[in-house]
């Protein structure tokens, strides 16, 4: 087998100049066996299990990073949705469990821990309600805990009571983290068709169909795709798709190799590689930049949805050839605050919330890291969520909403979240009311697409 | 020169041979079909070439070429098929930066200190930067990779170049199925 020096240099260039990295190695840990009616014992069990299983996660990941010279940005943990684990607890709120998770994450040195969540697409259990009501305080008093709630699936429809409740929860979470511009909301995702093996935060949780412990990997690489597309000389769209496919293949292989090596060293099952294009605030490491490289003057203009559809499809085709363990979200991310190109598009007035919503119908996630004015009504937030859930339900795909009503800020203001979360301009929402629609409650029945058997 | 099972017989492929300096310049820029075999010279396993297009079929072997004079480009790196995933102990070392006297000497002296064997070496440019690529083999079982990486990094820093030591799989996985 031969490796050409040019191929070696191509890899080096991807790593050095184009920000190729492994975004996250996420260890999924099943907590079902920690269950206990006494919340103190439950907390102790959870702490012990996480710190035992993930004790060497950070060190192993760093060893693998040094071995291959490929940066691994985040190490994370996802756990079984806490509403399921704490089903038998008698306590009125579950904030203490979030604190335990935070403490355990701190002890093993990971960047985030996800799974403080519930699956309520068809209805609430008592524990689900307790958990959702605990979310604002849990996110305000912890640093690393992330929360997600699945409120819709293609098979079950949309639980509009949950959608209405979460509008209020999001407002409350923003209010409790007012000093940090509502950053609590950046750690809360509302899902339709949530994947059980997603390694990306804030939506990662360890599904109940998963094994006891598993390693999932999420790659990043918009910068590499961007550079590859820009290198083409006057290409047609078929050639662009072909180039993206090949590039996605290479990125995915890298992720698979790292994931398998980490899982081998830790003697844990290798779960999936999530081949999402996850942008970072670094210049060029941007999904919007890829769309603009295809010939759009600015991301968000007419043609953006088509270009994104091409990009997303080519990424999946290339990635699925590279690994037989593709899972998670797998597609292009378009988080506003984390993508310099998207921020610019919003600031220039090219990209609106409505266009962003259209884009989410052809790519992997939904309205991600969207900052809206602090005085946005809870019912309006719920309605934004409902729209996004409908797209997910009907198209049999995952969609999500991570929206931040920034307290005290209005359209034109700017919010700084820092780190990978970046910064975001506050976006305009439709001023007309959706209150009566959201107030009706109940469930939007599953669409006809659900009847596949 | 050996020709046992570890050495492949390679199909004919095209390769750009830039310059060959061995005492005198053998030729200018060649674009030749060459069939390669491997020879060992001073522990440096070099891919050598059999010239097809020249008048006479030349096989150069048993040459004692000092490392400093290896200024030709070796374009391919070889693997033997029986080395399974993750079992090899070979690393790709890349040195990138401005060209100056003493880079090869500095880098290779660190490698010698850590008992790291050079399997293959090549030199090219990337965006006008001096670029040296080495395939190195580590035989010691209890090799301290991080200490080696640190020493190489420090030496690179001293020389004003960037040195990376990466397991060969990082490249193999990306470019080969």
Coordinates of C-alpha atoms in Angstrom, one line a residue:
Chain A
X1 CA 0.0 0.0 0.0
X2 CA 1.3 3.4 -0.9
X3 CA 0.8 6.8 0.5
X4 CA 1.9 9.7 -1.7
X5 CA 3.7 12.6 0.0
X6 CA 1.0 14.8 -1.6
X7 CA -1.6 12.9 0.3
X8 CA 0.4 13.3 3.5
X9 CA 0.6 17.0 2.9
X10 CA -3.1 17.2 2.1
X11 CA -3.9 15.7 5.5
X12 CA -1.4 18.1 7.2
X13 CA -2.9 21.0 5.4
X14 CA -6.4 20.0 6.5
X15 CA -5.3 19.8 10.1
X16 CA -3.1 22.9 10.0
X17 CA -4.9 25.4 7.9
X18 CA -8.5 24.1 7.5
X19 CA -9.4 23.4 11.1
X20 CA -10.0 19.7 10.6
X21 CA -10.6 18.2 14.0
X22 CA -12.7 15.7 15.9
X23 CA -15.3 17.8 17.5
X24 CA -16.1 15.4 20.2
X25 CA -15.6 11.9 21.7
X26 CA -18.7 11.2 23.7
X27 CA -19.1 8.3 26.0
X28 CA -22.6 7.1 26.4
X29 CA -23.3 5.6 29.8
X30 CA -26.5 3.7 30.8
X31 CA -27.8 4.8 34.2
X32 CA -30.9 2.6 34.4
X33 CA -29.2 0.3 37.0
X34 CA -28.6 3.4 39.2
X35 CA -32.3 3.8 39.8
X36 CA -33.5 4.0 43.4
X37 CA -36.6 5.6 45.2
X38 CA -34.3 7.5 47.5
X39 CA -32.8 10.4 45.6
X40 CA -29.6 10.5 47.7
X41 CA -28.8 6.9 46.9
X42 CA -29.7 7.5 43.3
X43 CA -27.3 10.4 43.2
X44 CA -24.5 8.3 44.8
X45 CA -25.1 5.5 42.3
X46 CA -25.0 8.0 39.4
X47 CA -21.8 9.6 40.6
X48 CA -20.1 6.3 41.2
X49 CA -21.1 4.9 37.8
X50 CA -20.0 7.9 35.8
X51 CA -16.7 8.4 37.6
X52 CA -15.9 4.7 37.3
X53 CA -16.8 4.3 33.6
X54 CA -15.4 7.6 32.4
X55 CA -12.4 7.7 34.7
X56 CA -9.8 7.3 31.9
X57 CA -11.9 8.9 29.1
X58 CA -10.0 12.2 29.0
X59 CA -6.5 10.7 29.3
X60 CA -7.2 8.0 26.7
X61 CA -8.7 10.6 24.3
X62 CA -5.6 12.8 24.7
X63 CA -3.3 9.8 24.1
X64 CA -5.1 9.1 20.9
X65 CA -5.0 12.7 19.9
X66 CA -1.2 12.7 20.4
X67 CA -0.8 9.4 18.6
X68 CA -2.4 10.6 15.4
X69 CA -1.8 14.4 15.7
X70 CA -5.5 15.1 15.2
X71 CA -7.0 17.6 17.6
X72 CA -10.0 16.3 19.6
X73 CA -11.7 19.4 20.9
X74 CA -14.3 18.1 23.4
X75 CA -14.7 15.1 25.6
X76 CA -18.2 14.5 26.7
X77 CA -20.5 12.1 28.4
X78 CA -24.1 11.3 27.6
X79 CA -26.4 9.4 30.0
X80 CA -29.8 7.8 30.0
X81 CA -32.6 10.5 30.1
X82 CA -32.8 11.3 33.8
X83 CA -36.6 11.4 33.7
X84 CA -36.4 7.6 33.0
X85 CA -33.7 6.9 35.6
X86 CA -35.5 9.0 38.3
X87 CA -38.9 7.6 37.6
X88 CA -39.4 6.1 41.1
X89 CA -38.0 9.1 43.0
X90 CA -40.4 10.7 45.4
X91 CA -38.7 14.1 45.6
X92 CA -40.6 17.0 44.0
X93 CA -37.7 18.3 41.9
X94 CA -34.7 16.7 40.3
X95 CA -32.2 19.5 40.5
X96 CA -29.9 17.5 42.8
X97 CA -29.4 15.0 40.0
X98 CA -28.2 17.7 37.7
X99 CA -25.8 18.8 40.4
X100 CA -24.5 15.3 40.7
X101 CA -24.0 15.0 37.0
X102 CA -22.1 18.3 37.0
X103 CA -19.9 17.1 39.9
X104 CA -19.2 13.8 38.2
X105 CA -18.3 15.6 34.9
X106 CA -16.0 17.9 36.8
X107 CA -14.4 14.9 38.5
X108 CA -13.5 13.1 35.3
X109 CA -12.6 16.3 33.5
X110 CA -15.1 16.2 30.5
X111 CA -16.4 19.4 28.9
X112 CA -20.1 18.6 28.9
X113 CA -22.5 16.0 30.2
X114 CA -25.8 15.5 28.4
X115 CA -28.9 13.6 29.3
X116 CA -30.8 15.7 31.8
X117 CA -33.8 15.2 29.7
X118 CA -37.1 13.5 29.0
X119 CA -38.9 11.8 26.1
X120 CA -42.5 13.2 26.1
X121 CA -43.5 13.0 22.4
X122 CA -46.8 11.2 23.3
X123 CA -47.4 12.4 26.8
X124 CA -45.8 13.1 30.2
X125 CA -45.1 10.8 33.1
X126 CA -45.0 12.3 36.5
X127 CA -41.2 12.1 36.4
X128 CA -41.1 13.8 33.0
X129 CA -43.0 16.8 34.4
X130 CA -40.8 16.9 37.5
X131 CA -37.8 16.9 35.3
X132 CA -38.9 19.5 32.8
X133 CA -39.9 21.8 35.7
X134 CA -36.5 21.3 37.2
X135 CA -34.7 22.4 34.0
X136 CA -34.4 26.2 34.6
X137 CA -32.8 25.8 38.0
X138 CA -30.7 22.8 36.9
X139 CA -29.2 24.7 34.0
X140 CA -28.7 27.8 36.1
X141 CA -26.8 26.1 38.9
X142 CA -24.6 23.8 36.8
X143 CA -21.9 24.5 34.2
X144 CA -21.6 21.3 32.2
X145 CA -25.0 19.8 32.3
X146 CA -27.0 19.9 29.1
X147 CA -30.7 19.1 28.7
X148 CA -32.9 17.9 25.9
X149 CA -36.5 17.1 25.6
X150 CA -38.0 15.2 22.8
X151 CA -41.5 16.5 22.1
X152 CA -42.4 15.0 18.7
X153 CA -41.8 12.0 16.6
X154 CA -43.0 11.0 13.1
X155 CA -44.8 8.0 14.7
X156 CA -46.4 9.8 17.7
X157 CA -47.1 13.3 16.4
X158 CA -46.4 16.5 18.4
X159 CA -47.1 16.8 22.0
X160 CA -48.3 20.4 22.0
X161 CA -48.7 20.5 25.8
X162 CA -45.0 19.9 26.0
X163 CA -44.3 22.5 23.3
X164 CA -46.3 25.1 25.3
X165 CA -44.6 24.1 28.6
X166 CA -41.2 24.3 27.0
X167 CA -41.8 27.8 25.7
X168 CA -42.3 28.9 29.3
X169 CA -39.4 26.8 30.5
X170 CA -37.1 28.4 28.0
X171 CA -38.1 31.9 29.1
X172 CA -37.6 30.9 32.8
X173 CA -34.2 29.4 32.0
X174 CA -33.1 32.6 30.2
X175 CA -34.4 34.7 33.2
X176 CA -32.4 32.6 35.7
X177 CA -29.2 33.0 33.7
X178 CA -29.9 36.7 33.0
X179 CA -26.4 37.8 34.1
X180 CA -24.8 35.6 31.4
X181 CA -27.2 36.7 28.7
X182 CA -29.5 33.6 29.1
X183 CA -26.7 31.1 28.5
X184 CA -28.8 28.4 30.2
X185 CA -30.9 28.2 27.0
X186 CA -27.8 27.4 25.0
X187 CA -27.7 24.1 27.0
X188 CA -31.4 23.2 26.3
X189 CA -32.6 21.6 23.1
X190 CA -36.2 20.7 22.1
X191 CA -36.2 17.8 19.6
X192 CA -38.4 16.0 17.1
X193 CA -37.2 12.5 16.3
X194 CA -34.2 12.8 18.7
X195 CA -31.5 10.3 17.8
X196 CA -30.4 8.0 20.7
X197 CA -26.7 8.0 19.8
X198 CA -26.0 11.7 19.1
X199 CA -22.6 12.7 20.4
X200 CA -23.2 16.4 19.9
X201 CA -24.3 18.8 22.6
X202 CA -26.6 20.0 23.9
X203 CA -28.8 17.2 22.5
X204 CA -26.8 14.2 23.5
X205 CA -28.3 11.5 25.6
X206 CA -27.8 7.8 25.9
X207 CA -30.9 6.1 24.4
X208 CA -32.6 3.2 26.2
X209 CA -31.9 0.9 23.2
X210 CA -28.2 1.4 23.6
X211 CA -25.6 -0.9 25.3
X212 CA -24.3 -0.2 28.8
X213 CA -21.4 1.9 27.6
X214 CA -20.5 3.2 24.2
X215 CA -18.2 5.6 22.4
X216 CA -19.7 7.9 19.8
X217 CA -17.6 10.3 17.8
X218 CA -18.6 13.6 16.1
X219 CA -16.4 15.1 13.4
X220 CA -16.1 18.6 12.3
X221 CA -14.7 19.9 9.0
X222 CA -16.6 22.7 7.2
X223 CA -13.2 24.4 6.7
X224 CA -11.9 21.4 4.7
X225 CA -15.0 21.2 2.5
X226 CA -14.9 24.9 2.0
X227 CA -11.3 24.8 0.9
X228 CA -11.9 21.9 -1.4
X229 CA -14.9 23.6 -3.1
X230 CA -13.0 26.9 -3.5
X231 CA -10.1 25.1 -5.1
X232 CA -12.3 24.0 -8.0
X233 CA -12.0 26.0 -11.2
X234 CA -15.4 27.1 -12.5
X235 CA -17.1 23.8 -11.5
X236 CA -20.7 22.8 -12.3
X237 CA -22.9 21.7 -9.4
X238 CA -22.3 18.0 -10.1
X239 CA -18.6 18.5 -9.7
X240 CA -19.1 20.4 -6.5
X241 CA -21.2 17.5 -5.1
X242 CA -18.5 15.1 -6.1
X243 CA -15.8 17.1 -4.4
X244 CA -17.9 17.4 -1.2
X245 CA -18.5 13.7 -1.2
X246 CA -14.8 12.8 -1.5
X247 CA -13.9 15.3 1.2
X248 CA -16.6 14.1 3.5
X249 CA -15.3 10.6 3.0
X250 CA -11.8 11.5 4.2
X251 CA -13.1 13.5 7.2
X252 CA -15.3 10.6 8.2
X253 CA -12.5 8.0 8.0
X254 CA -10.5 10.1 10.3
X255 CA -13.3 10.2 12.8
X256 CA -13.9 6.5 12.6
X257 CA -10.3 5.7 13.2
X258 CA -10.2 7.9 16.3
X259 CA -13.4 6.5 17.6
X260 CA -12.3 2.9 17.1
X261 CA -9.0 3.4 18.7
X262 CA -10.5 5.2 21.8
X263 CA -13.1 2.4 22.2
X264 CA -10.5 -0.3 21.8
X265 CA -8.3 1.3 24.4
X266 CA -11.1 1.7 26.8
X267 CA -12.6 -1.7 26.0
X268 CA -16.0 -0.2 25.3
X269 CA -18.3 -0.7 22.3
X270 CA -17.8 1.7 19.4
X271 CA -21.2 3.2 18.7
X272 CA -21.5 5.6 15.8
X273 CA -19.6 8.3 14.0
X274 CA -21.8 11.4 13.5
X275 CA -20.6 12.9 10.2
X276 CA -22.1 16.3 10.8
X277 CA -20.4 19.4 9.5
X278 CA -20.1 21.3 12.7
X279 CA -18.8 24.8 12.2
X280 CA -16.7 26.8 14.7
X281 CA -16.4 30.6 15.0
X282 CA -13.0 30.4 13.3
X283 CA -12.9 32.1 9.9
X284 CA -13.4 29.7 7.0
X285 CA -14.6 26.9 9.3
X286 CA -18.1 27.8 8.2
X287 CA -21.1 26.1 6.5
X288 CA -22.2 29.5 5.2
X289 CA -18.8 29.9 3.6
X290 CA -19.3 26.6 1.7
X291 CA -22.7 27.8 0.4
X292 CA -21.1 31.1 -0.6
X293 CA -18.3 29.2 -2.4
X294 CA -21.0 27.5 -4.5
X295 CA -21.9 31.0 -5.9
X296 CA -24.3 32.6 -3.5
X297 CA -23.4 36.2 -2.7
X298 CA -24.5 35.8 0.8
X299 CA -25.9 32.8 2.8
X300 CA -29.6 33.3 3.2
X301 CA -30.3 34.7 -0.3
X302 CA -32.6 32.8 -2.7
X303 CA -30.9 29.5 -3.7
X304 CA -29.6 28.9 -0.2
X305 CA -31.9 26.0 0.6
X306 CA -31.0 24.3 -2.7
X307 CA -27.3 24.8 -2.1
X308 CA -27.6 23.4 1.4
X309 CA -29.6 20.4 0.2
X310 CA -26.8 19.6 -2.2
X311 CA -24.2 20.0 0.5
X312 CA -26.0 17.9 3.1
X313 CA -26.7 15.1 0.7
X314 CA -23.2 15.0 -0.6
X315 CA -21.8 14.9 2.9
X316 CA -24.1 12.0 3.8
X317 CA -23.2 10.0 0.7
X318 CA -19.4 10.5 1.2
X319 CA -19.6 9.8 4.9
X320 CA -21.8 6.7 4.6
X321 CA -19.3 5.1 2.3
X322 CA -16.5 5.8 4.8
X323 CA -18.0 4.1 7.7
X324 CA -20.6 1.4 8.4
X325 CA -21.4 2.9 11.8
X326 CA -22.9 6.2 10.8
X327 CA -25.5 7.6 13.1
X328 CA -26.4 10.5 15.3
X329 CA -27.5 13.6 13.5
X330 CA -25.2 13.3 10.4
X331 CA -25.7 16.3 8.2
X332 CA -24.7 20.0 8.1
X333 CA -25.2 22.1 11.2
X334 CA -26.3 25.7 10.9
X335 CA -26.0 27.2 14.4
X336 CA -26.1 30.9 14.1
X337 CA -23.6 31.9 16.9
X338 CA -21.1 29.2 16.0
X339 CA -20.6 30.1 12.4
X340 CA -18.9 33.3 11.4
X341 CA -20.5 33.2 7.9
X342 CA -24.0 32.8 9.2
X343 CA -23.5 35.6 11.7
X344 CA -22.4 37.9 8.9
X345 CA -25.4 36.8 6.8
X346 CA -27.7 37.8 9.7
X347 CA -26.0 41.1 10.3
X348 CA -26.1 42.0 6.6
X349 CA -29.8 41.3 6.6
X350 CA -29.5 38.4 4.2
X351 CA -30.7 35.6 6.5
X352 CA -33.9 35.8 8.4
X353 CA -35.5 33.4 10.9
X354 CA -38.0 32.3 8.2
X355 CA -35.2 31.4 5.8
X356 CA -33.3 29.6 8.5
X357 CA -36.4 27.5 9.1
X358 CA -36.7 26.7 5.5
X359 CA -33.0 25.6 5.5
X360 CA -33.6 23.3 8.4
X361 CA -36.0 21.2 6.2
X362 CA -33.0 20.0 4.2
X363 CA -30.2 19.7 6.7
X364 CA -29.6 17.8 9.9
X365 CA -30.7 20.0 12.7
X366 CA -33.0 22.9 13.3
X367 CA -33.0 26.4 14.6
X368 CA -29.8 26.2 16.5
X369 CA -28.3 28.9 18.8
X370 CA -30.8 31.5 17.7
X371 CA -30.9 34.6 19.9
X372 CA -34.2 36.5 19.9
X373 CA -35.3 39.6 21.9
X374 CA -35.8 39.0 25.6
X375 CA -39.4 40.2 25.5
X376 CA -40.4 37.5 23.1
X377 CA -43.6 35.8 24.4
X378 CA -43.4 32.3 25.7
X379 CA -46.2 31.4 23.3
X380 CA -44.2 32.8 20.3
X381 CA -41.2 30.6 21.3
X382 CA -43.6 27.6 21.6
X383 CA -44.9 28.4 18.1
X384 CA -41.4 28.6 16.7
X385 CA -40.8 25.2 18.3
X386 CA -44.0 23.8 16.9
X387 CA -43.1 24.9 13.3
X388 CA -39.8 23.2 13.6
X389 CA -41.3 20.0 15.1
X390 CA -43.7 19.8 12.2
X391 CA -40.9 19.9 9.7
X392 CA -39.2 17.1 11.6
X393 CA -42.4 15.0 12.0
X394 CA -43.5 15.2 8.4
X395 CA -40.1 14.8 6.8
X396 CA -39.2 11.9 9.1
X397 CA -36.1 13.6 10.2
X398 CA -34.5 15.1 13.3
X399 CA -35.2 18.7 13.9
X400 CA -34.4 20.7 17.0
X401 CA -34.7 24.1 18.5
X402 CA -32.2 25.8 20.7
X403 CA -33.4 29.3 21.1
X404 CA -32.2 32.0 23.5
X405 CA -34.6 34.9 24.4
X406 CA -31.8 37.1 25.7
X407 CA -33.0 39.1 28.7
X408 CA -32.9 42.8 28.2
X409 CA -31.7 42.7 24.6
X410 CA -33.5 43.6 21.4
X411 CA -33.0 43.3 17.6
X412 CA -29.7 44.8 16.6
X413 CA -28.0 43.9 19.9
X414 CA -25.2 41.3 20.0
X415 CA -24.7 38.5 22.5
X416 CA -21.4 37.0 23.4
X417 CA -21.5 33.4 24.7
X418 CA -17.8 32.6 24.4
X419 CA -15.8 29.5 23.4
X420 CA -17.4 27.1 20.9
X421 CA -20.8 28.7 21.5
X422 CA -19.5 31.9 19.8
X423 CA -21.6 35.1 19.6
X424 CA -24.9 35.9 18.0
X425 CA -26.9 38.9 16.7
X426 CA -30.4 39.1 18.2
X427 CA -32.9 38.2 15.4
X428 CA -36.3 39.6 14.6
X429 CA -39.3 37.4 15.3
X430 CA -42.8 37.8 13.8
X431 CA -44.7 40.3 16.0
X432 CA -48.1 38.7 15.5
X433 CA -49.5 36.5 18.2
X434 CA -49.7 32.7 18.2
X435 CA -51.0 32.6 21.7
X436 CA -54.4 31.1 21.0
X437 CA -53.0 28.4 18.8
X438 CA -50.5 27.3 21.5
X439 CA -53.0 27.7 24.3
X440 CA -55.2 25.0 22.8
X441 CA -52.9 22.2 23.9
X442 CA -53.4 18.6 23.0
X443 CA -51.5 16.6 20.4
X444 CA -51.0 17.2 16.7
X445 CA -51.7 13.6 15.4
X446 CA -48.9 11.7 13.7
X447 CA -48.9 12.5 10.0
X448 CA -49.8 9.9 7.4
X449 CA -46.1 9.3 6.9
X450 CA -46.1 7.4 10.1
X451 CA -48.1 4.6 8.6
X452 CA -45.3 2.7 7.0
X453 CA -46.0 -0.8 8.1
Chain B
X1 CA 19.2 -5.9 -2.6
X2 CA 16.6 -8.4 -1.6
X3 CA 13.5 -9.6 -3.3
X4 CA 11.6 -11.7 -0.8
X5 CA 7.9 -11.7 0.1
X6 CA 8.2 -8.5 2.1
X7 CA 9.2 -6.6 -1.0
X8 CA 6.4 -6.1 -3.4
X9 CA 6.7 -6.2 -7.0
X10 CA 5.1 -3.1 -8.0
X11 CA 3.2 -2.3 -11.1
X12 CA 4.5 0.3 -13.4
X13 CA 3.5 3.7 -12.4
X14 CA 4.4 7.3 -13.3
X15 CA 6.4 9.4 -11.1
X16 CA 8.1 12.7 -11.3
X17 CA 11.7 12.4 -10.7
X18 CA 13.1 15.9 -10.1
X19 CA 16.8 15.6 -9.7
X20 CA 19.2 12.9 -9.0
X21 CA 22.5 13.9 -7.6
X22 CA 25.0 11.3 -7.0
X23 CA 28.4 12.8 -7.7
X24 CA 27.0 14.4 -10.8
X25 CA 23.6 15.3 -12.0
X26 CA 22.3 12.4 -13.9
X27 CA 19.6 14.2 -15.7
X28 CA 17.2 17.1 -15.6
X29 CA 13.5 16.8 -14.9
X30 CA 12.3 13.4 -15.9
X31 CA 8.9 12.1 -16.4
X32 CA 9.4 8.5 -16.5
X33 CA 7.7 5.3 -16.0
X34 CA 9.6 3.5 -13.4
X35 CA 9.3 0.1 -11.8
X36 CA 10.4 0.2 -8.2
X37 CA 12.1 -2.2 -6.1
X38 CA 13.5 -1.6 -2.6
X39 CA 17.0 -1.4 -1.5
X40 CA 18.5 -0.8 1.9
X41 CA 21.2 1.7 2.3
X42 CA 22.4 2.7 5.7
X43 CA 19.2 1.6 7.3
X44 CA 17.4 3.9 5.0
X45 CA 15.0 1.9 3.0
X46 CA 14.7 3.7 -0.3
X47 CA 12.5 3.1 -3.2
X48 CA 14.7 2.9 -6.1
X49 CA 13.8 3.0 -9.7
X50 CA 14.4 1.2 -12.8
X51 CA 14.4 3.5 -15.7
X52 CA 12.2 2.3 -18.5
X53 CA 12.4 5.1 -20.9
X54 CA 16.2 5.6 -21.0
X55 CA 18.3 3.8 -23.6
X56 CA 19.6 1.3 -21.2
X57 CA 17.8 -0.3 -18.4
X58 CA 19.6 0.9 -15.3
X59 CA 19.4 -0.7 -12.0
X60 CA 21.5 1.2 -9.5
X61 CA 22.2 -0.8 -6.4
X62 CA 24.7 -1.4 -3.7
X63 CA 25.4 2.3 -3.5
X64 CA 26.7 3.8 -0.3
X65 CA 24.8 7.1 -0.6
X66 CA 25.4 9.4 2.4
X67 CA 22.1 10.7 3.8
X68 CA 23.0 14.3 3.0
X69 CA 23.1 13.7 -0.7
X70 CA 19.6 12.2 -0.8
X71 CA 18.2 15.3 -2.5
X72 CA 16.0 13.4 -5.0
X73 CA 12.4 13.0 -4.3
X74 CA 11.2 9.7 -3.3
X75 CA 7.6 9.7 -4.2
X76 CA 6.0 6.7 -2.6
X77 CA 5.9 5.1 0.7
X78 CA 5.4 1.4 1.0
X79 CA 3.7 -0.9 3.4
X80 CA 3.7 -4.6 3.6
X81 CA 0.2 -6.0 3.5
X82 CA 0.5 -8.2 6.6
X83 CA 0.7 -5.3 9.0
X84 CA -2.8 -5.1 10.5
X85 CA -4.6 -2.1 11.7
X86 CA -3.0 -0.4 14.7
X87 CA -0.4 -3.0 15.0
X88 CA 2.4 -1.1 13.2
X89 CA 4.8 1.1 15.0
X90 CA 5.5 3.4 12.2
X91 CA 5.1 7.1 12.3
X92 CA 5.0 9.8 9.7
X93 CA 7.2 12.8 10.7
X94 CA 6.7 16.0 8.8
X95 CA 8.9 19.0 9.0
X96 CA 7.5 22.2 7.6
X97 CA 9.1 25.6 7.6
X98 CA 11.6 27.9 6.0
X99 CA 14.6 26.2 4.5
X100 CA 17.9 26.6 6.3
X101 CA 21.1 24.8 7.1
X102 CA 21.0 22.1 9.8
X103 CA 17.3 21.1 9.7
X104 CA 17.9 17.5 8.7
X105 CA 20.9 17.2 11.0
X106 CA 19.0 18.6 14.0
X107 CA 15.9 16.5 13.5
X108 CA 17.7 13.3 12.7
X109 CA 20.0 13.6 15.7
X110 CA 16.9 13.7 18.0
X111 CA 15.6 10.6 16.2
X112 CA 18.9 8.8 16.7
X113 CA 18.8 9.7 20.4
X114 CA 15.4 8.0 20.7
X115 CA 16.5 5.1 18.6
X116 CA 14.0 5.9 15.9
X117 CA 14.8 4.3 12.6
X118 CA 14.1 6.1 9.3
X119 CA 12.3 3.9 6.8
X120 CA 11.8 6.4 4.1
X121 CA 12.5 10.0 3.5
X122 CA 11.3 12.6 1.0
X123 CA 11.4 16.3 0.5
X124 CA 9.1 18.6 -1.3
X125 CA 7.5 22.0 -1.0
X126 CA 4.1 23.0 0.2
X127 CA 3.1 26.6 -0.4
X128 CA 6.8 27.6 -0.8
X129 CA 7.7 26.0 2.5
X130 CA 10.4 23.5 2.9
X131 CA 8.7 20.2 3.7
X132 CA 10.4 17.0 4.7
X133 CA 8.4 13.8 5.2
X134 CA 9.9 10.8 6.9
X135 CA 8.5 7.4 7.6
X136 CA 10.0 6.3 10.9
X137 CA 9.9 3.0 12.7
X138 CA 9.9 2.6 16.4
X139 CA 11.0 -0.8 17.6
X140 CA 11.2 -0.3 21.4
X141 CA 8.2 -1.8 23.1
X142 CA 8.2 0.8 25.9
X143 CA 8.8 3.7 23.7
X144 CA 7.9 7.1 25.3
X145 CA 6.0 8.7 22.4
X146 CA 5.1 11.9 24.2
X147 CA 8.7 12.5 25.2
X148 CA 9.8 11.9 21.7
X149 CA 7.1 14.3 20.3
X150 CA 8.1 16.9 22.8
X151 CA 11.8 16.6 22.0
X152 CA 11.0 16.8 18.3
X153 CA 8.8 19.8 18.8
X154 CA 11.4 21.6 20.9
X155 CA 14.0 20.9 18.2
X156 CA 11.6 22.2 15.5
X157 CA 11.0 25.3 17.6
X158 CA 14.8 25.9 17.9
X159 CA 15.2 25.5 14.1
X160 CA 12.1 27.6 13.3
X161 CA 10.2 24.7 11.7
X162 CA 7.0 22.9 12.6
X163 CA 7.6 19.2 13.4
X164 CA 4.7 16.7 13.7
X165 CA 5.0 13.1 14.7
X166 CA 1.8 11.2 13.8
X167 CA 1.0 7.5 13.6
X168 CA 0.9 6.4 10.0
X169 CA -2.7 5.2 10.3
X170 CA -3.8 8.9 10.4
X171 CA -2.8 9.0 6.7
X172 CA -3.6 5.5 5.8
X173 CA -7.2 5.6 7.0
X174 CA -7.9 8.9 5.3
X175 CA -6.5 8.0 1.9
X176 CA -6.8 4.2 1.6
X177 CA -9.6 1.8 2.1

